[in-house]
mmCIF file of C-alpha atoms in Angstrom:
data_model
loop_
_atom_site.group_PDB
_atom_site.id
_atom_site.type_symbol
_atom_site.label_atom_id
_atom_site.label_comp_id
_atom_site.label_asym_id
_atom_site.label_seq_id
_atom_site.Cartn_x
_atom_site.Cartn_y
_atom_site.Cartn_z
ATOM 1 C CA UNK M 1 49.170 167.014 82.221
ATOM 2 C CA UNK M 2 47.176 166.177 85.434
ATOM 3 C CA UNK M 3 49.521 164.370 87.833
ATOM 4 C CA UNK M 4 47.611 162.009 90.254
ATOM 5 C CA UNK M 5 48.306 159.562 92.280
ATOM 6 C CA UNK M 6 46.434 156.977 95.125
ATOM 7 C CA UNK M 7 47.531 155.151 98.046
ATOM 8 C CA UNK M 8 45.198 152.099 98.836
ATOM 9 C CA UNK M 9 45.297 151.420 102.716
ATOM 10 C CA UNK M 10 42.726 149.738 104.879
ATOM 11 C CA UNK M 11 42.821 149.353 108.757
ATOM 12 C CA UNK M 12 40.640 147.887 111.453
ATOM 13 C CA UNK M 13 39.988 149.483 115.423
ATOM 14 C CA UNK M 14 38.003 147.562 117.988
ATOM 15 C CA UNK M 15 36.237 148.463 120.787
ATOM 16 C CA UNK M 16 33.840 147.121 123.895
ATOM 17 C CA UNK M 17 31.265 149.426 125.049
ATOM 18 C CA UNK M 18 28.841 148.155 127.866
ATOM 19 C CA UNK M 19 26.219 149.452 126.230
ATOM 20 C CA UNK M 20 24.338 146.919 124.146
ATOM 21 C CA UNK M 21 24.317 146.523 120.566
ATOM 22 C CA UNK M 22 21.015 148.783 120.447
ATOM 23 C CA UNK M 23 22.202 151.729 122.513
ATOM 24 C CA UNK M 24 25.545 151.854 120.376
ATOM 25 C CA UNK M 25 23.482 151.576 116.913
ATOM 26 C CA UNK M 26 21.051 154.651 117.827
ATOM 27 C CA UNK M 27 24.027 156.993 118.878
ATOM 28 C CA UNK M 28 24.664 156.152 114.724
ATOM 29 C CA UNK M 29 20.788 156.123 113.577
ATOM 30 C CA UNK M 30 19.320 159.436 115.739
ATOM 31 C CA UNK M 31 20.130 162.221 114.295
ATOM 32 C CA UNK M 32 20.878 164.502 117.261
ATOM 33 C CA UNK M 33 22.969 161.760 119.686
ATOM 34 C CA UNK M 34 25.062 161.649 115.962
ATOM 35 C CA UNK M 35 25.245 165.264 116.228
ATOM 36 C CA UNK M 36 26.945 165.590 119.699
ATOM 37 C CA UNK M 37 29.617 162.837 119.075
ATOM 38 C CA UNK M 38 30.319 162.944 115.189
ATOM 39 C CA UNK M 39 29.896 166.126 114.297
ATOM 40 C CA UNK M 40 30.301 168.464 117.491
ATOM 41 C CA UNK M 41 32.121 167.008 120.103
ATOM 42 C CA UNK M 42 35.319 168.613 118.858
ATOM 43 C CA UNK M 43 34.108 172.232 119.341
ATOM 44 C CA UNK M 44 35.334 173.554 116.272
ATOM 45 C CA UNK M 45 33.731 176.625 115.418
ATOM 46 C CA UNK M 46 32.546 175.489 112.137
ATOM 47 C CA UNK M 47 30.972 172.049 112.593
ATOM 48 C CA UNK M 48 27.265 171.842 109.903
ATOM 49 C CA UNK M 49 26.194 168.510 109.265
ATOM 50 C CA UNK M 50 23.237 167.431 107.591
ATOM 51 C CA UNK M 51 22.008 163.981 108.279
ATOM 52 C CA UNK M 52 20.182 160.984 106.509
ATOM 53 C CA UNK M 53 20.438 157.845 108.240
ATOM 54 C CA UNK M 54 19.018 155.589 105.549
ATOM 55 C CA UNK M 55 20.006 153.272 102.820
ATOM 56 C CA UNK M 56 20.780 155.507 99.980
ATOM 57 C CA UNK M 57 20.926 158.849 102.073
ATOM 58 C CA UNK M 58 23.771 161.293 101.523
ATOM 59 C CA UNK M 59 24.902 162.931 104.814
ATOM 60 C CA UNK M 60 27.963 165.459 104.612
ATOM 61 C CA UNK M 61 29.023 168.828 106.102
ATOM 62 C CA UNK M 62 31.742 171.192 106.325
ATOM 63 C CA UNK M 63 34.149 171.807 109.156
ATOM 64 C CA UNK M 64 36.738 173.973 110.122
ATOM 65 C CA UNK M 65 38.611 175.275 113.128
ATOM 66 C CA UNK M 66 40.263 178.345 111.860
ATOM 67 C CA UNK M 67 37.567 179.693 109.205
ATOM 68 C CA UNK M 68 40.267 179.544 106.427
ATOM 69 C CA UNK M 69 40.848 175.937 105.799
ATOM 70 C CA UNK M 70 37.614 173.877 105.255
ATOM 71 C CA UNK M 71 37.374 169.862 105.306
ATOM 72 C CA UNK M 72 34.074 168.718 103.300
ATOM 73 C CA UNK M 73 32.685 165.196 104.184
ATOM 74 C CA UNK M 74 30.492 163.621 101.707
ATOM 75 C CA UNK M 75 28.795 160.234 102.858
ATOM 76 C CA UNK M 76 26.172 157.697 101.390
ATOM 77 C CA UNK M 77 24.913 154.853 103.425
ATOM 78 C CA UNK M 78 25.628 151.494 101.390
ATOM 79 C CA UNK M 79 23.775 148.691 104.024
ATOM 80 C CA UNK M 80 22.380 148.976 107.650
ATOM 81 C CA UNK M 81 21.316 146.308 109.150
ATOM 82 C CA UNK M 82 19.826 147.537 112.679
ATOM 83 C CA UNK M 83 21.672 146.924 115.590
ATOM 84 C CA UNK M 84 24.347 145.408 113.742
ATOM 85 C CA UNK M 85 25.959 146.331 110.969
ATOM 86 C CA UNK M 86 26.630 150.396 109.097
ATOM 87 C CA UNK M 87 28.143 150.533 105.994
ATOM 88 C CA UNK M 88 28.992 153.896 104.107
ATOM 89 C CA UNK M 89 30.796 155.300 101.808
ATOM 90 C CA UNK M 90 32.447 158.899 101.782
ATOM 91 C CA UNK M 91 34.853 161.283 100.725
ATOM 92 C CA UNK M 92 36.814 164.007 102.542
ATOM 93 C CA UNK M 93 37.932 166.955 100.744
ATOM 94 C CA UNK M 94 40.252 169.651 101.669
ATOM 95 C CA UNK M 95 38.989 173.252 100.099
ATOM 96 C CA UNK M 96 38.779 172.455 96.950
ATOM 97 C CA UNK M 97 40.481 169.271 96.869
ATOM 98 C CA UNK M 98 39.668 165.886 97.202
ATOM 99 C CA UNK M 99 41.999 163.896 99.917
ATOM 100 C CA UNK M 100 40.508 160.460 100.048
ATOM 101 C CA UNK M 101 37.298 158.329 98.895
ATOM 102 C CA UNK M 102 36.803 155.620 101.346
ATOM 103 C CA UNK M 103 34.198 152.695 102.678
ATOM 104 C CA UNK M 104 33.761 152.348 106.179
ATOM 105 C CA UNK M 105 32.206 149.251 108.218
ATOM 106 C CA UNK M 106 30.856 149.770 111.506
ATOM 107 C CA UNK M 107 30.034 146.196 112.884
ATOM 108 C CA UNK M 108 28.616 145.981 116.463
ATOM 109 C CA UNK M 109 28.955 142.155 117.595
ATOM 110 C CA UNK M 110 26.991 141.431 121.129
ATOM 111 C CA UNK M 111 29.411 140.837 123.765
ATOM 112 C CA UNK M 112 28.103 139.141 126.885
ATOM 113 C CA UNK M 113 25.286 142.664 127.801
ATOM 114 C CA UNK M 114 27.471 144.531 125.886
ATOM 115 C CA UNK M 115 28.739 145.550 122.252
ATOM 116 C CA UNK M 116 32.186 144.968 120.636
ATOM 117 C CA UNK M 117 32.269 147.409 117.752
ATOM 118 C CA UNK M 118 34.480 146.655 114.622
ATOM 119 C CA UNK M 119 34.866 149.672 112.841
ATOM 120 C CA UNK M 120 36.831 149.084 109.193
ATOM 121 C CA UNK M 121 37.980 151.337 107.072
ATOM 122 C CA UNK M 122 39.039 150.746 103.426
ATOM 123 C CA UNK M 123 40.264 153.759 101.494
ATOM 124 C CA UNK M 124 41.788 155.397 98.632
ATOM 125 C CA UNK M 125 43.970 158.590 100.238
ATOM 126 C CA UNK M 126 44.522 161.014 97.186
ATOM 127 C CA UNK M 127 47.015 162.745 95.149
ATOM 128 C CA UNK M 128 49.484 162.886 98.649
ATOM 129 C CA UNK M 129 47.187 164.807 100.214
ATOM 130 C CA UNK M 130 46.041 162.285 103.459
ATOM 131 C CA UNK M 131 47.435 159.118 104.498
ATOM 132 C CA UNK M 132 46.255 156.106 106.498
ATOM 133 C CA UNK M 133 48.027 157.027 110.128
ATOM 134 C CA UNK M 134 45.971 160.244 110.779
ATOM 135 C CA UNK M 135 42.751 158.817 109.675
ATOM 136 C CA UNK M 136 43.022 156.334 111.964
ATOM 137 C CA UNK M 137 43.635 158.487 114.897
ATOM 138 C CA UNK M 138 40.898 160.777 113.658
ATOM 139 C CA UNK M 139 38.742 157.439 114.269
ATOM 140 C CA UNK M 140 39.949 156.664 117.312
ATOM 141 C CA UNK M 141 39.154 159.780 118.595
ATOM 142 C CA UNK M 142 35.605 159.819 117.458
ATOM 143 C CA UNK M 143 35.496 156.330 118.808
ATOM 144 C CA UNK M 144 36.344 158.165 121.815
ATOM 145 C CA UNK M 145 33.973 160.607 121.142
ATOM 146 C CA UNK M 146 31.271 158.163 121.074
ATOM 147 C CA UNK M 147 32.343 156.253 123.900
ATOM 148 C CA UNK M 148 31.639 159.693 125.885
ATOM 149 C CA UNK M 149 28.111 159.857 124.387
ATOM 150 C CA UNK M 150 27.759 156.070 125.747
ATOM 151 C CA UNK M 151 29.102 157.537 129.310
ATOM 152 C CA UNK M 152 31.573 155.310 129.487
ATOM 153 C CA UNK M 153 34.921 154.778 128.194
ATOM 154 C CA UNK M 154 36.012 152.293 125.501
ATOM 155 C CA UNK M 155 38.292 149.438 126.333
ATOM 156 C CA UNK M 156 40.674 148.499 123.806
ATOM 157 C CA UNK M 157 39.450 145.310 122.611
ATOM 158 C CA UNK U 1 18.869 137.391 116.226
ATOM 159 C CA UNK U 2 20.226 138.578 112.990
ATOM 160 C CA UNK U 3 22.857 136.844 112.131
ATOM 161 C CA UNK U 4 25.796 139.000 110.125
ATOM 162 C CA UNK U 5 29.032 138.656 109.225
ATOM 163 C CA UNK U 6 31.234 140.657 106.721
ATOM 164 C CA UNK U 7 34.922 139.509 105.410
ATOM 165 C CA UNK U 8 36.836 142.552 103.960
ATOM 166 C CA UNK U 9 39.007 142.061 100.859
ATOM 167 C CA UNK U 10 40.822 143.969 98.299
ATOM 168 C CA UNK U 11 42.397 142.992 94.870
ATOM 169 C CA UNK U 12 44.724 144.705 92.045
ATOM 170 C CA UNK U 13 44.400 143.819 88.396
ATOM 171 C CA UNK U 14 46.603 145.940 85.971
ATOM 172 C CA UNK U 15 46.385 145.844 82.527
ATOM 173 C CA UNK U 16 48.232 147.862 79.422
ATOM 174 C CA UNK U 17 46.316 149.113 76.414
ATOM 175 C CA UNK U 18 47.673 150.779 73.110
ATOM 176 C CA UNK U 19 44.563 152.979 73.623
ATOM 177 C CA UNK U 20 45.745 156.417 75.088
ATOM 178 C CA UNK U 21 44.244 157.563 78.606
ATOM 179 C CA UNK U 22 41.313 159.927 76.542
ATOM 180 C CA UNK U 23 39.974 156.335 74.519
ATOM 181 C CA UNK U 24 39.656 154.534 77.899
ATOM 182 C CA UNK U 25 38.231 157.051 79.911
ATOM 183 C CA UNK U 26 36.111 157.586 77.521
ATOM 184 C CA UNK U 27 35.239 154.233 77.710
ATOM 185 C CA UNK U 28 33.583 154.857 81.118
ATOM 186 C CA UNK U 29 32.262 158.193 80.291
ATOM 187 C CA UNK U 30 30.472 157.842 77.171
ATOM 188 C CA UNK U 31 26.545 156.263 78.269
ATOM 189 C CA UNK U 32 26.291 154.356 74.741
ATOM 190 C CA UNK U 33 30.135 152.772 75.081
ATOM 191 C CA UNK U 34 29.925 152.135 78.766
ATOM 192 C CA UNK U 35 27.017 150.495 77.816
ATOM 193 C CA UNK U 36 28.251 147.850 75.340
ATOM 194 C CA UNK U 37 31.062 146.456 77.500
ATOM 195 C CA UNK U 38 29.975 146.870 80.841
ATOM 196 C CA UNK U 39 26.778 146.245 80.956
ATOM 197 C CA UNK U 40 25.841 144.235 77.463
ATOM 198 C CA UNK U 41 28.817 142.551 76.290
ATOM 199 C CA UNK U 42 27.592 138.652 78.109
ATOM 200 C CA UNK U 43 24.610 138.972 76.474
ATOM 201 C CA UNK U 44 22.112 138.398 79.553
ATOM 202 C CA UNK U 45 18.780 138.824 79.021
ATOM 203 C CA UNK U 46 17.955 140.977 81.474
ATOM 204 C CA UNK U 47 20.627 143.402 81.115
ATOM 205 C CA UNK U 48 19.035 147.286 82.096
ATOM 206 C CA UNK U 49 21.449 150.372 83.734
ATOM 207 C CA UNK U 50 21.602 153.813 83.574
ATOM 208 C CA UNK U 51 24.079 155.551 83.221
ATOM 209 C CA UNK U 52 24.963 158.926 85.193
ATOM 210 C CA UNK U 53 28.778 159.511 85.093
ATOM 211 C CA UNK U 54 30.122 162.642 87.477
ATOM 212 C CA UNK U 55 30.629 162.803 90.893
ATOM 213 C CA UNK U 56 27.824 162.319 92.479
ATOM 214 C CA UNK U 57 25.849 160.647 90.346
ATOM 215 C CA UNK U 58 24.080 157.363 90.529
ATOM 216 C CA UNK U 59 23.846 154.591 88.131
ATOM 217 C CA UNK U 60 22.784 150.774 88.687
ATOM 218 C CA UNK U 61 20.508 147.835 87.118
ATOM 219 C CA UNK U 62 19.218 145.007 87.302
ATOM 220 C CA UNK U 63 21.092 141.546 85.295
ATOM 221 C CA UNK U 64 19.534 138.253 85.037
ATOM 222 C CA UNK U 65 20.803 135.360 82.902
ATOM 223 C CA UNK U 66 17.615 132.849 83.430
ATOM 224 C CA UNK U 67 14.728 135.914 84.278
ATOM 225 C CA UNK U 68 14.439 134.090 87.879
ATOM 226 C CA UNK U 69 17.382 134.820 89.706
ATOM 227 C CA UNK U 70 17.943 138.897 89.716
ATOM 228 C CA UNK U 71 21.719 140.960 90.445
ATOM 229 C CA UNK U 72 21.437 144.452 91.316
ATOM 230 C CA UNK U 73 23.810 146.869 91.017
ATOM 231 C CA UNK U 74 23.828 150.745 93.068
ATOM 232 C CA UNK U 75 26.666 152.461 91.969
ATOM 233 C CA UNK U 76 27.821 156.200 93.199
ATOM 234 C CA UNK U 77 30.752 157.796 91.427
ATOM 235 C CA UNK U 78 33.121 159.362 94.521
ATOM 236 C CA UNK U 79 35.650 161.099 92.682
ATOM 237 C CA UNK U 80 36.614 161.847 88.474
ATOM 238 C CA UNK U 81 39.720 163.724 87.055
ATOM 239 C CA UNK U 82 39.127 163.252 83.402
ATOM 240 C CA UNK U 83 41.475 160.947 81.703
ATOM 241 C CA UNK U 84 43.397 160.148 84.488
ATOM 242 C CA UNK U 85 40.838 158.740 87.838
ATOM 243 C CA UNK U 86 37.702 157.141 88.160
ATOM 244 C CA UNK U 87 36.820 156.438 91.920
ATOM 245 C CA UNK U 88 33.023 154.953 92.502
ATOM 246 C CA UNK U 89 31.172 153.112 95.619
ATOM 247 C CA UNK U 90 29.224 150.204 95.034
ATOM 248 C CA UNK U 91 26.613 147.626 96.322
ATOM 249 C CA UNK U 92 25.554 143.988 94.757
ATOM 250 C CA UNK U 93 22.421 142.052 95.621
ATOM 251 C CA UNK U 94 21.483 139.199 94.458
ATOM 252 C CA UNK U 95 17.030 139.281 94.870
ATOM 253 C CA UNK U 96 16.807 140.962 97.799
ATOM 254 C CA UNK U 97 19.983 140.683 99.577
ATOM 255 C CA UNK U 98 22.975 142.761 99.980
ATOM 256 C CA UNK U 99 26.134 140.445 98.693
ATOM 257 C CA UNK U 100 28.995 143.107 98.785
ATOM 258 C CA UNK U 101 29.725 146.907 99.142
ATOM 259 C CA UNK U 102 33.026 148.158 97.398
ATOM 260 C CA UNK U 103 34.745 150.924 96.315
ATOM 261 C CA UNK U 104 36.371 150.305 93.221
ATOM 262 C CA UNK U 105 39.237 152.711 91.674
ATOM 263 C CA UNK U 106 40.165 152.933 87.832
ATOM 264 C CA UNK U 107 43.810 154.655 87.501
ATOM 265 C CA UNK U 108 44.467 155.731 83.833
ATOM 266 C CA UNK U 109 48.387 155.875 83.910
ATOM 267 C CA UNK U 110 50.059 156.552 80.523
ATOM 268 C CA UNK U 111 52.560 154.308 78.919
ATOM 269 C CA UNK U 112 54.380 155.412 75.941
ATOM 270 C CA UNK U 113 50.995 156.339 73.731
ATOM 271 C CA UNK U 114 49.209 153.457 75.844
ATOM 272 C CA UNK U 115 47.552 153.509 78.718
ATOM 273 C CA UNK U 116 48.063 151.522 81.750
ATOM 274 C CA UNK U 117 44.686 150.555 83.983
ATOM 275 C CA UNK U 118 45.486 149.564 87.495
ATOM 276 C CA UNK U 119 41.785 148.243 88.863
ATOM 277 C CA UNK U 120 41.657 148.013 92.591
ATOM 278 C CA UNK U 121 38.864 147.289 94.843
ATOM 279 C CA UNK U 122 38.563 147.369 98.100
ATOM 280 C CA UNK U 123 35.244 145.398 98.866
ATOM 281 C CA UNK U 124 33.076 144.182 102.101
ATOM 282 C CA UNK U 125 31.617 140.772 101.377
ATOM 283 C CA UNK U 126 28.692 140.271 103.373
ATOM 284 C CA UNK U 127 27.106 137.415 104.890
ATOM 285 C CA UNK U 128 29.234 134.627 103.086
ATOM 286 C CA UNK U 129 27.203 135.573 100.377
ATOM 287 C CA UNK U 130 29.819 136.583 97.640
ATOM 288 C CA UNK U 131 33.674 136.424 97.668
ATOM 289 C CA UNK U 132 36.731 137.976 96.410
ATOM 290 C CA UNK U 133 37.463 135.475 93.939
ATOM 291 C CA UNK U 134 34.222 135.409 92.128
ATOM 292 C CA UNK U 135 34.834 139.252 92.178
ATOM 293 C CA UNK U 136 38.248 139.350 91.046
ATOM 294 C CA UNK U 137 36.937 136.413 87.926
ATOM 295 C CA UNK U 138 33.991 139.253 87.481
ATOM 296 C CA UNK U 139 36.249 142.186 87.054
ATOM 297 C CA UNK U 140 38.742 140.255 84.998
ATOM 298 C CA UNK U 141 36.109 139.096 82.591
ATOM 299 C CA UNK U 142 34.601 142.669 82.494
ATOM 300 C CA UNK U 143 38.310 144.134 81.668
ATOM 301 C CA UNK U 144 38.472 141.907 78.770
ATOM 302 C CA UNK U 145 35.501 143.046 77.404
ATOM 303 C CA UNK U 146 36.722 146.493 78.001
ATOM 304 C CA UNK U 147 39.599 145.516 76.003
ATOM 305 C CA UNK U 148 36.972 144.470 72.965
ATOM 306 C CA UNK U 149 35.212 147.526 72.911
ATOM 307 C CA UNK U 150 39.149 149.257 72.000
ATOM 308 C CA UNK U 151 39.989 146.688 69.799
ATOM 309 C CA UNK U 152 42.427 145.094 71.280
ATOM 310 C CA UNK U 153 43.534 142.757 73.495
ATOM 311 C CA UNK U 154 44.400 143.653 76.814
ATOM 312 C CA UNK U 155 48.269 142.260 77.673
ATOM 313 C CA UNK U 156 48.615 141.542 80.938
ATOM 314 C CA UNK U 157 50.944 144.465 82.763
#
């Protein structure tokens, strides 16, 4: 008998960037400013990505930091709406199994010149194997991340 | 200026069948039964899906009830352990606009030589143009007919 089990969580971060709404969407949509924040800024030794910024288009890669353990992301855009509003869907695996199927809203609302971003997350963490408190600091550090591709740092909203 | 907004929702509905986990699932996995309750059983007109059931795969079609206005459905399954855990990603539009994105989990947990189903989905309503209660109504409607295609009436849990 297959024992399984999922824990439904959601939870919301917010951030100001100066940067307007535009800026903040293209370091999403271009494929190489994504690459730098998203999928490299970490420096771990294993970091492939392929992307697909589209409606439809399946992005995903594999990472790891010791070349033993691998985490595989699997993504599918559900809606964009340019220069304000991402919506995908993805899973994270770890090996062989999968930790956590998820939807995640990026919204980026104009604030005065600049850009509060609302970044939602609504998932299903898997069979124990993630839980809600470490993917959201894994998403505020790429917040982080891309705050750094922005040049700037991101004010807690 | 685009104007966007998105309200985030999520919603449980359990129900207990005498059918064991291996009848419902296969409920969802077999194309022609899938297709009687879950995409036939209101008797639209305009009723047209296909049907692509692993991980990975991509179903969705179009429903109208008076052949003027159109719902479309994009569907992605995330994550399947046979008999136990369906896990799927989905977008609604109604003509040409984006109403929702969800991701929608099916747990199949037994009970005695039943089968408990705990629906939950975890949904992004977009632009005030859908809501959580039409959804919940949808889902509860749909479950019922699930419940028809077993035979049975499904007892609230």
């Amino acid at each position: 008998m297959t024992h399984t089990s999922v824990e439904h969580a959601s939870f919301t971060i917010e951030r100001v960037f100066k940067a307007p709404p535009e800026r903040v969407f293209r370091a999403f949509a271009d494929p190489a400013a994504h690459d730098r924040w998203f999928v490299k800024a970490d420096n771990w030794p294993v970091a492939e990505y392929r992307h697909d910024f589209r409606v439809g288009g399946r992005e995903g890669g594999r990472f790891s930091q010791d070349g033993k353990t691998f985490y595989f992301n699997e993504t599918v855009y559900l809606d964009i709406v340019e220069n304000r509003r991402i919506i995908s869907a993805y899973t994270m695996a770890k090996d062989d199994r999968p930790i956590s199927a998820s939807i995640a809203t990026v919204e980026l609302v104009p604030e005065g010149s600049g850009t509060r971003v609302v970044f939602t997350e609504q998932a299903a963490f898997l069979d124990g194997l993630d839980q809600v408190e470490y993917r959201r600091s894994g998403w505020e550090q790429l917040i982080g991340f891309l705050a750094a591709e922005l040049g700037e740092k991101a004010e807690a909203a």
